[in-house]
Short mmCIF file of C-alpha atoms in Angstrom, two decimals:
data_model
loop_
_atom_site.label_atom_id
_atom_site.label_comp_id
_atom_site.label_asym_id
_atom_site.label_seq_id
_atom_site.Cartn_x
_atom_site.Cartn_y
_atom_site.Cartn_z
CA MET A 1 90.86 51.62 -33.10
CA SER A 2 89.33 49.58 -35.72
CA ILE A 3 91.41 46.99 -34.97
CA HIS A 4 90.67 46.57 -31.65
CA LEU A 5 87.00 46.40 -31.81
CA LEU A 6 86.99 43.71 -34.41
CA SER A 7 90.15 41.91 -32.93
CA ASN A 8 91.05 39.15 -35.51
CA GLU A 9 87.74 39.24 -36.64
CA LEU A 10 87.97 40.72 -39.84
CA PRO A 11 87.12 40.25 -43.45
CA ARG A 12 90.17 38.45 -44.88
CA SER A 13 89.22 39.08 -48.22
CA ARG A 14 90.38 42.35 -50.17
CA ARG A 15 86.57 41.95 -52.35
CA LEU A 16 84.32 41.45 -48.85
CA SER A 17 86.42 44.50 -47.51
CA VAL A 18 85.60 46.49 -50.15
CA ALA A 19 81.56 45.28 -50.28
CA LEU A 20 81.05 45.58 -46.41
CA VAL A 21 82.55 48.87 -47.22
CA ALA A 22 80.54 49.95 -50.07
CA ILE A 23 77.08 48.76 -48.47
CA VAL A 24 78.02 50.88 -45.39
CA LEU A 25 78.70 54.27 -47.00
CA LEU A 26 76.23 53.41 -49.09
CA LEU A 27 73.63 53.48 -46.13
CA ALA A 28 75.28 56.02 -44.72
CA LEU A 29 74.59 58.28 -47.43
CA ALA A 30 71.32 56.79 -48.67
CA PRO A 31 68.20 59.59 -47.75
CA PHE A 32 70.93 61.73 -49.67
CA LEU A 33 71.78 59.19 -52.55
CA PHE A 34 68.51 57.90 -53.25
CA PRO A 35 65.45 60.27 -53.01
CA GLY A 36 62.11 58.53 -52.26
CA ALA A 37 60.57 56.61 -48.98
CA ARG A 38 60.57 53.35 -50.42
CA ALA A 39 64.48 53.57 -50.86
CA ILE A 40 64.90 54.91 -47.55
CA ASN A 41 62.32 52.03 -46.05
CA ALA A 42 64.58 49.89 -48.00
CA ALA A 43 67.91 51.00 -46.59
CA ALA A 44 66.46 51.23 -43.01
CA THR A 45 65.01 47.65 -43.35
CA ILE A 46 68.55 46.85 -44.21
CA CYS A 47 69.41 48.21 -40.60
CA ILE A 48 67.32 46.36 -38.97
CA PHE A 49 67.76 42.86 -40.89
CA VAL A 50 71.77 42.97 -40.50
CA VAL A 51 70.99 42.99 -36.43
CA LEU A 52 68.24 40.65 -36.42
CA THR A 53 70.66 38.01 -38.65
CA ALA A 54 73.65 38.56 -37.00
CA SER A 55 71.68 37.97 -33.92
CA TYR A 56 70.48 34.76 -35.28
CA ASP A 57 74.33 34.15 -36.79
CA LEU A 58 75.86 34.61 -33.58
CA MET A 59 73.41 31.33 -32.52
CA LEU A 60 73.29 29.39 -35.78
CA GLY A 61 76.33 29.96 -37.27
CA TYR A 62 78.55 30.15 -34.05
CA THR A 63 77.24 27.79 -31.51
CA GLY A 64 75.24 25.60 -33.76
CA ILE A 65 71.99 26.23 -32.31
CA ILE A 66 68.58 25.76 -34.58
CA SER A 67 65.92 28.25 -33.07
CA PHE A 68 62.23 29.43 -34.28
CA ALA A 69 61.78 31.29 -31.59
CA HIS A 70 63.94 34.16 -33.34
CA THR A 71 61.01 36.02 -34.11
CA MET A 72 59.27 35.45 -30.76
CA PHE A 73 62.13 37.47 -29.20
CA TYR A 74 62.11 40.15 -31.80
CA GLY A 75 58.31 40.85 -31.60
CA VAL A 76 59.06 41.33 -27.46
CA GLY A 77 61.21 44.12 -28.06
CA ALA A 78 58.38 45.50 -30.93
CA TYR A 79 55.70 45.75 -28.46
CA GLY A 80 57.43 45.62 -25.53
CA VAL A 81 59.09 49.39 -26.73
CA GLY A 82 55.34 50.01 -29.00
CA LEU A 83 53.10 49.52 -25.78
CA ALA A 84 55.34 51.67 -23.94
CA LEU A 85 55.20 54.31 -26.16
CA LEU A 86 51.82 54.00 -26.44
CA HIS A 87 50.48 53.82 -22.94
CA ARG A 88 53.15 56.06 -21.46
CA GLY A 89 53.50 58.56 -24.17
CA PRO A 90 55.89 59.43 -26.80
CA SER A 91 59.12 60.02 -25.18
CA PHE A 92 62.43 58.71 -25.46
CA SER A 93 62.26 57.83 -21.77
CA SER A 94 59.31 55.61 -22.81
CA VAL A 95 61.56 54.37 -25.77
CA LEU A 96 64.02 53.52 -23.00
CA ILE A 97 61.83 52.20 -20.16
CA GLY A 98 59.51 49.81 -23.43
CA LEU A 99 62.93 48.51 -24.32
CA GLY A 100 64.51 47.52 -20.82
CA ALA A 101 61.16 45.81 -19.72
CA ALA A 102 61.72 43.66 -23.08
CA MET A 103 65.31 42.89 -22.64
CA LEU A 104 64.34 41.76 -19.71
CA VAL A 105 61.51 39.86 -20.55
CA SER A 106 63.65 37.96 -23.45
CA LEU A 107 66.38 37.56 -20.92
CA ALA A 108 64.18 35.33 -18.99
CA LEU A 109 62.33 33.77 -21.83
CA ALA A 110 65.28 32.62 -23.41
CA LEU A 111 67.13 31.57 -20.22
CA LEU A 112 63.91 29.37 -19.46
CA ILE A 113 64.09 27.96 -23.11
CA GLY A 114 67.61 27.13 -22.84
CA VAL A 115 67.41 25.62 -19.79
CA PHE A 116 64.93 23.22 -19.90
CA SER A 117 65.59 22.47 -23.92
CA LEU A 118 69.41 22.80 -24.69
CA ARG A 119 70.31 19.67 -23.35
CA VAL A 120 67.98 17.86 -25.68
CA GLN A 121 69.60 17.01 -29.45
CA ALA A 122 69.51 20.22 -32.10
CA ILE A 123 66.12 18.82 -34.03
CA PHE A 124 64.07 18.51 -30.64
CA TYR A 125 65.31 22.18 -29.70
CA ALA A 126 64.45 23.38 -32.96
CA MET A 127 60.65 22.22 -32.32
CA VAL A 128 60.28 23.14 -29.11
CA THR A 129 61.38 26.59 -30.06
CA LEU A 130 58.58 26.69 -33.02
CA ALA A 131 55.98 25.69 -30.84
CA ILE A 132 56.34 28.16 -28.15
CA ALA A 133 56.99 31.18 -30.72
CA SER A 134 53.64 29.72 -32.41
CA CYS A 135 51.51 29.94 -29.24
CA VAL A 136 53.17 33.59 -28.71
CA SER A 137 52.01 34.35 -32.21
CA VAL A 138 48.45 32.57 -31.22
CA MET A 139 48.31 34.30 -27.83
CA THR A 140 49.23 38.08 -29.44
CA SER A 141 45.98 37.93 -32.05
CA GLN A 142 43.88 36.43 -29.05
CA PHE A 143 44.02 39.48 -26.68
CA PRO A 144 43.26 42.89 -28.96
CA GLU A 145 42.51 44.68 -26.10
CA TRP A 146 46.32 44.49 -25.34
CA THR A 147 47.71 43.78 -28.76
CA GLY A 148 45.61 45.32 -31.28
CA GLY A 149 45.30 41.36 -32.28
CA ASP A 150 45.55 40.80 -35.95
CA ASP A 151 44.50 44.71 -37.19
CA GLY A 152 47.69 46.35 -35.36
CA LEU A 153 48.09 49.26 -33.64
CA THR A 154 49.45 52.38 -34.58
CA ILE A 155 52.09 53.57 -32.41
CA PRO A 156 53.01 57.53 -31.79
CA VAL A 157 56.69 57.96 -31.54
CA PRO A 158 58.58 61.27 -29.79
CA GLU A 159 58.58 64.20 -31.59
CA PHE A 160 62.14 64.72 -33.01
CA LEU A 161 61.03 61.28 -34.95
CA SER A 162 58.05 62.34 -36.12
CA PRO A 163 57.63 63.43 -39.99
CA ALA A 164 56.14 66.14 -38.84
CA PHE A 165 59.29 67.55 -37.30
CA ARG A 166 62.19 69.72 -39.03
CA LEU A 167 65.56 69.90 -37.75
CA LEU A 168 66.65 72.37 -40.29
CA GLU A 169 64.75 75.22 -41.79
CA GLY A 170 65.99 74.68 -44.94
CA PRO A 171 67.28 71.30 -47.12
CA LEU A 172 70.68 70.18 -46.34
CA PHE A 173 71.90 69.35 -50.08
CA ASP A 174 68.48 69.14 -51.42
CA LYS A 175 67.20 66.93 -48.93
CA VAL A 176 64.99 68.16 -45.88
CA ILE A 177 66.50 67.00 -42.37
CA ASN A 178 62.89 65.69 -40.98
CA GLY A 179 61.87 63.17 -38.01
CA LYS A 180 62.03 60.39 -40.82
CA VAL A 181 65.79 60.87 -41.92
CA ILE A 182 66.41 61.82 -37.30
CA THR A 183 65.41 57.98 -37.31
CA TYR A 184 66.91 56.58 -40.10
CA TYR A 185 70.52 57.73 -38.60
CA LEU A 186 69.25 56.68 -34.92
CA LEU A 187 68.70 52.88 -36.88
CA PHE A 188 72.09 53.23 -38.84
CA VAL A 189 74.11 54.14 -35.66
CA VAL A 190 72.39 51.31 -33.64
CA ALA A 191 72.83 48.75 -36.25
CA LEU A 192 76.74 49.72 -36.58
CA LEU A 193 77.31 49.76 -33.21
CA ALA A 194 75.34 46.70 -32.54
CA PHE A 195 77.08 45.09 -35.48
CA LEU A 196 80.82 45.84 -33.64
CA LEU A 197 79.84 44.49 -30.17
CA MET A 198 78.63 41.23 -31.84
CA LEU A 199 82.08 41.15 -33.83
CA ARG A 200 84.10 41.67 -30.47
CA ILE A 201 81.70 39.50 -28.51
CA VAL A 202 82.69 36.35 -31.50
CA ALA A 203 86.23 37.59 -31.12
CA SER A 204 86.42 36.97 -27.70
CA PRO A 205 87.49 33.90 -25.45
CA PHE A 206 83.98 33.08 -25.16
CA GLY A 207 82.93 33.41 -28.50
CA ARG A 208 85.62 31.02 -29.56
CA VAL A 209 84.47 28.91 -26.94
CA LEU A 210 81.12 28.93 -28.31
CA GLN A 211 82.60 28.11 -31.92
CA ALA A 212 84.68 24.90 -30.24
CA ILE A 213 81.46 23.52 -29.19
CA ARG A 214 79.76 23.82 -32.46
CA GLU A 215 82.68 22.14 -33.95
CA ASN A 216 82.92 19.48 -30.76
CA GLU A 217 80.52 19.51 -28.74
CA PHE A 218 81.81 16.34 -26.80
CA ARG A 219 85.60 17.65 -27.19
CA ALA A 220 84.81 20.66 -25.48
CA GLU A 221 82.91 19.64 -22.50
CA ALA A 222 85.52 17.04 -22.04
CA ILE A 223 88.56 19.28 -21.74
CA GLY A 224 85.90 20.96 -18.72
CA TYR A 225 83.83 23.97 -20.53
CA HIS A 226 80.17 23.69 -19.47
CA THR A 227 78.51 23.04 -22.84
CA ALA A 228 74.78 23.60 -21.71
CA ALA A 229 75.52 26.83 -20.13
CA TYR A 230 77.35 28.15 -22.59
CA ARG A 231 74.66 27.52 -25.80
CA THR A 232 72.09 29.29 -23.50
CA LEU A 233 74.68 32.07 -22.76
CA GLY A 234 74.71 32.51 -26.53
CA SER A 235 71.10 31.66 -27.55
CA VAL A 236 70.38 34.85 -24.89
CA LEU A 237 72.78 37.13 -26.39
CA GLY A 238 71.15 36.33 -29.69
CA ALA A 239 67.53 36.62 -28.09
CA LEU A 240 68.30 39.80 -26.94
CA GLY A 241 69.68 41.43 -30.38
CA ALA A 242 66.52 39.94 -31.87
CA THR A 243 64.77 42.24 -29.13
CA LEU A 244 66.88 44.98 -29.96
CA ALA A 245 65.57 44.82 -33.60
CA GLY A 246 62.52 44.74 -33.15
CA ALA A 247 62.51 47.75 -31.25
CA MET A 248 63.54 49.32 -34.14
CA LEU A 249 61.55 48.26 -36.53
CA VAL A 250 58.80 49.61 -33.99
CA LEU A 251 60.60 53.05 -34.42
CA TRP A 252 60.62 53.15 -37.84
CA LEU A 253 57.34 51.81 -38.88
CA ARG A 254 55.28 53.27 -36.32
CA TYR A 255 52.81 50.16 -36.45
CA LEU A 256 52.87 47.30 -34.40
CA GLY A 257 51.24 43.84 -35.55
CA PRO A 258 52.10 40.73 -35.45
CA ASP A 259 52.40 40.39 -39.46
CA THR A 260 55.34 42.79 -39.13
CA THR A 261 57.23 41.19 -36.39
CA LEU A 262 55.85 37.08 -35.44
CA SER A 263 55.53 36.37 -39.06
CA PHE A 264 57.29 32.73 -39.72
CA ALA A 265 57.87 33.90 -42.99
CA ILE A 266 59.85 36.87 -41.16
CA MET A 267 62.28 33.47 -39.95
CA LEU A 268 62.32 31.97 -43.20
CA ASN A 269 63.93 35.56 -44.37
CA VAL A 270 66.20 35.34 -41.83
CA LEU A 271 67.37 31.61 -42.24
CA LEU A 272 67.72 32.61 -46.24
CA ILE A 273 69.43 35.61 -45.53
CA THR A 274 72.01 33.68 -43.45
CA PHE A 275 72.65 31.15 -45.37
CA ILE A 276 73.07 33.50 -48.11
CA GLY A 277 75.40 35.66 -46.61
CA GLY A 278 77.11 32.75 -44.97
CA ARG A 279 76.95 31.07 -41.74
CA GLY A 280 79.28 31.49 -38.68
CA THR A 281 80.81 35.26 -40.42
CA LEU A 282 78.30 37.75 -38.90
CA TYR A 283 79.54 39.89 -42.16
CA GLY A 284 77.32 37.62 -43.72
CA ALA A 285 74.24 38.62 -42.40
CA VAL A 286 75.72 42.37 -43.79
CA LEU A 287 75.78 41.13 -46.99
CA GLY A 288 73.09 39.23 -47.27
CA SER A 289 70.27 41.38 -45.75
CA ALA A 290 71.79 43.81 -48.49
CA LEU A 291 71.36 41.82 -51.41
CA TYR A 292 67.72 40.44 -50.20
CA ILE A 293 66.41 43.60 -49.45
CA VAL A 294 66.96 45.22 -52.18
CA ALA A 295 66.40 42.08 -54.45
CA GLN A 296 62.66 41.86 -52.45
CA THR A 297 62.30 45.94 -52.53
CA TYR A 298 63.06 46.58 -56.61
CA LEU A 299 62.57 42.67 -58.60
CA ILE A 300 58.84 43.22 -59.04
CA ASP A 301 59.35 46.68 -60.66
CA LEU A 302 62.65 45.15 -62.83
CA MET A 303 60.22 42.38 -64.14
CA LYS A 304 57.49 44.87 -65.23
CA TRP A 305 59.52 46.73 -66.98
CA ALA A 306 61.08 43.06 -68.61
CA SER A 307 57.50 42.30 -68.81
CA GLY A 308 56.10 45.11 -70.67
CA ALA A 309 59.64 45.43 -73.30
CA LEU A 310 58.74 41.78 -74.40
CA VAL A 311 55.33 42.20 -74.82
CA GLN A 312 56.30 45.39 -77.12
CA GLY A 313 58.91 42.86 -78.89
CA ALA A 314 55.98 40.06 -79.65
CA ALA A 315 53.80 42.95 -80.68
CA ALA A 316 56.55 44.22 -82.85
CA GLN A 317 56.72 40.44 -84.06
CA ALA A 318 53.16 40.06 -84.94
CA GLY A 319 53.05 36.65 -87.05
CA SER A 320 56.72 36.21 -86.72
CA SER A 321 58.21 32.87 -85.58
CA LEU A 322 59.13 35.20 -82.48
CA GLU A 323 55.87 36.19 -81.46
CA PRO A 324 54.92 32.99 -79.68
CA VAL A 325 58.39 32.65 -78.07
CA LEU A 326 58.30 36.52 -76.92
CA ALA A 327 54.79 36.27 -75.97
CA LEU A 328 55.39 33.41 -73.45
CA LEU A 329 58.81 35.09 -71.77
CA ALA A 330 56.39 37.72 -70.86
CA ARG A 331 54.07 35.91 -69.00
CA LEU A 332 56.86 34.02 -67.57
CA VAL A 333 58.50 37.58 -66.16
CA HIS A 334 55.01 39.27 -65.15
CA ALA A 335 55.16 40.85 -62.21
CA ASP A 336 52.52 38.63 -60.16
CA ARG A 337 55.40 35.62 -61.02
CA TRP A 338 58.19 37.52 -58.60
CA SER A 339 58.12 35.41 -55.95
CA LEU A 340 58.66 32.33 -58.31
CA TRP A 341 62.34 33.91 -59.49
CA MET A 342 62.80 35.03 -56.35
CA GLY A 343 62.61 31.04 -55.03
CA VAL A 344 64.70 30.25 -58.32
CA LEU A 345 67.74 33.28 -57.34
CA LEU A 346 67.86 31.75 -53.79
CA VAL A 347 68.13 28.52 -54.83
CA LEU A 348 71.35 29.27 -57.29
CA SER A 349 72.60 31.40 -54.94
CA VAL A 350 72.52 28.38 -52.26
CA TYR A 351 73.86 26.01 -55.40
CA TYR A 352 76.73 28.08 -56.19
CA PHE A 353 77.75 29.61 -52.99
CA PRO A 354 77.22 26.53 -50.55
CA THR A 355 79.38 28.32 -47.95
CA GLY A 356 77.51 31.74 -48.53
CA ILE A 357 79.19 34.66 -50.30
CA VAL A 358 81.51 35.29 -47.55
CA GLY A 359 82.77 31.79 -47.39
CA ARG A 360 83.12 31.90 -51.02
CA LEU A 361 84.87 35.21 -51.65
CA ARG A 362 87.29 34.05 -48.20
CA ALA A 363 88.05 30.33 -50.01
CA ARG A 364 88.64 32.58 -53.53
CA ARG A 365 91.56 34.58 -51.57
CA ALA A 366 92.58 31.38 -49.82
CA ALA A 367 93.30 29.77 -53.05
#
């Protein structure tokens, strides 16, 4: 069954397979293995970013389309489901109606952008998508009566997804099964099914044509493929994936705002995760999302611990030649400089893994 689902898009590396299985198992058991709201929030964010990044890699890695409008479709999914829940009431039917409406809007936008822009060179297409995404972000802030503006909106969710809901009277393996846990597993299952579907797409004849266009567009067109149509359809599929990720986000956060859905910082995160994991692999979205989100979540705590230990070491070495060195190191690893060290880690990962983690693991197997 798994071979049929994955087709020939297998990991092709034993270490990669082990890493993927480990990540899936950890995500599947996260509510029971890692106590605390922070850990389950990190796991849910990984599930969301797997869908968001994999759908972007479907465009960039497999089609060669550079788009800066991916977070726009992410926002469409979030606002579609969020506004439906807010105005129609917190029911599962509202979620489905909001998701369906958001999918239709994303489909129309992606088709319009693709039809009118994909015939131009890649850099011009990227600039067009950046301009459109910026306009949508500004418009969202300018209509607070509909979108909540910069302050955002608190979104009600169906009762069985609310934290106050209890599925069981008592705990299961010392874990209370409340609406938050149910929401997490809903996100996990949706992310898993969406990822398997995208794997199937890239392994299909359609996916092979997209890769052929990426490698040599002129040759693909010469043998009879309508490259603009294929590229447009590829961008549409990527947009629909981002829309689904946005719907997952609003169910988890129960909040809707431009900073959480339409921010350009999210687009940068998606780009970084894509390059860290490896373009044109989809598996890179899983590894990249897991590593990036965990580092982003826990790097500050690690730096606080290291800075405190160095301060204590400097105090213990008072008067010696080591004191100024330890004091300098304590300032360098202070928690306020977490973004600096995150940048250093990203630069090192790109330098040592130019083809991404997945590409490096597959190259080692081939060697």
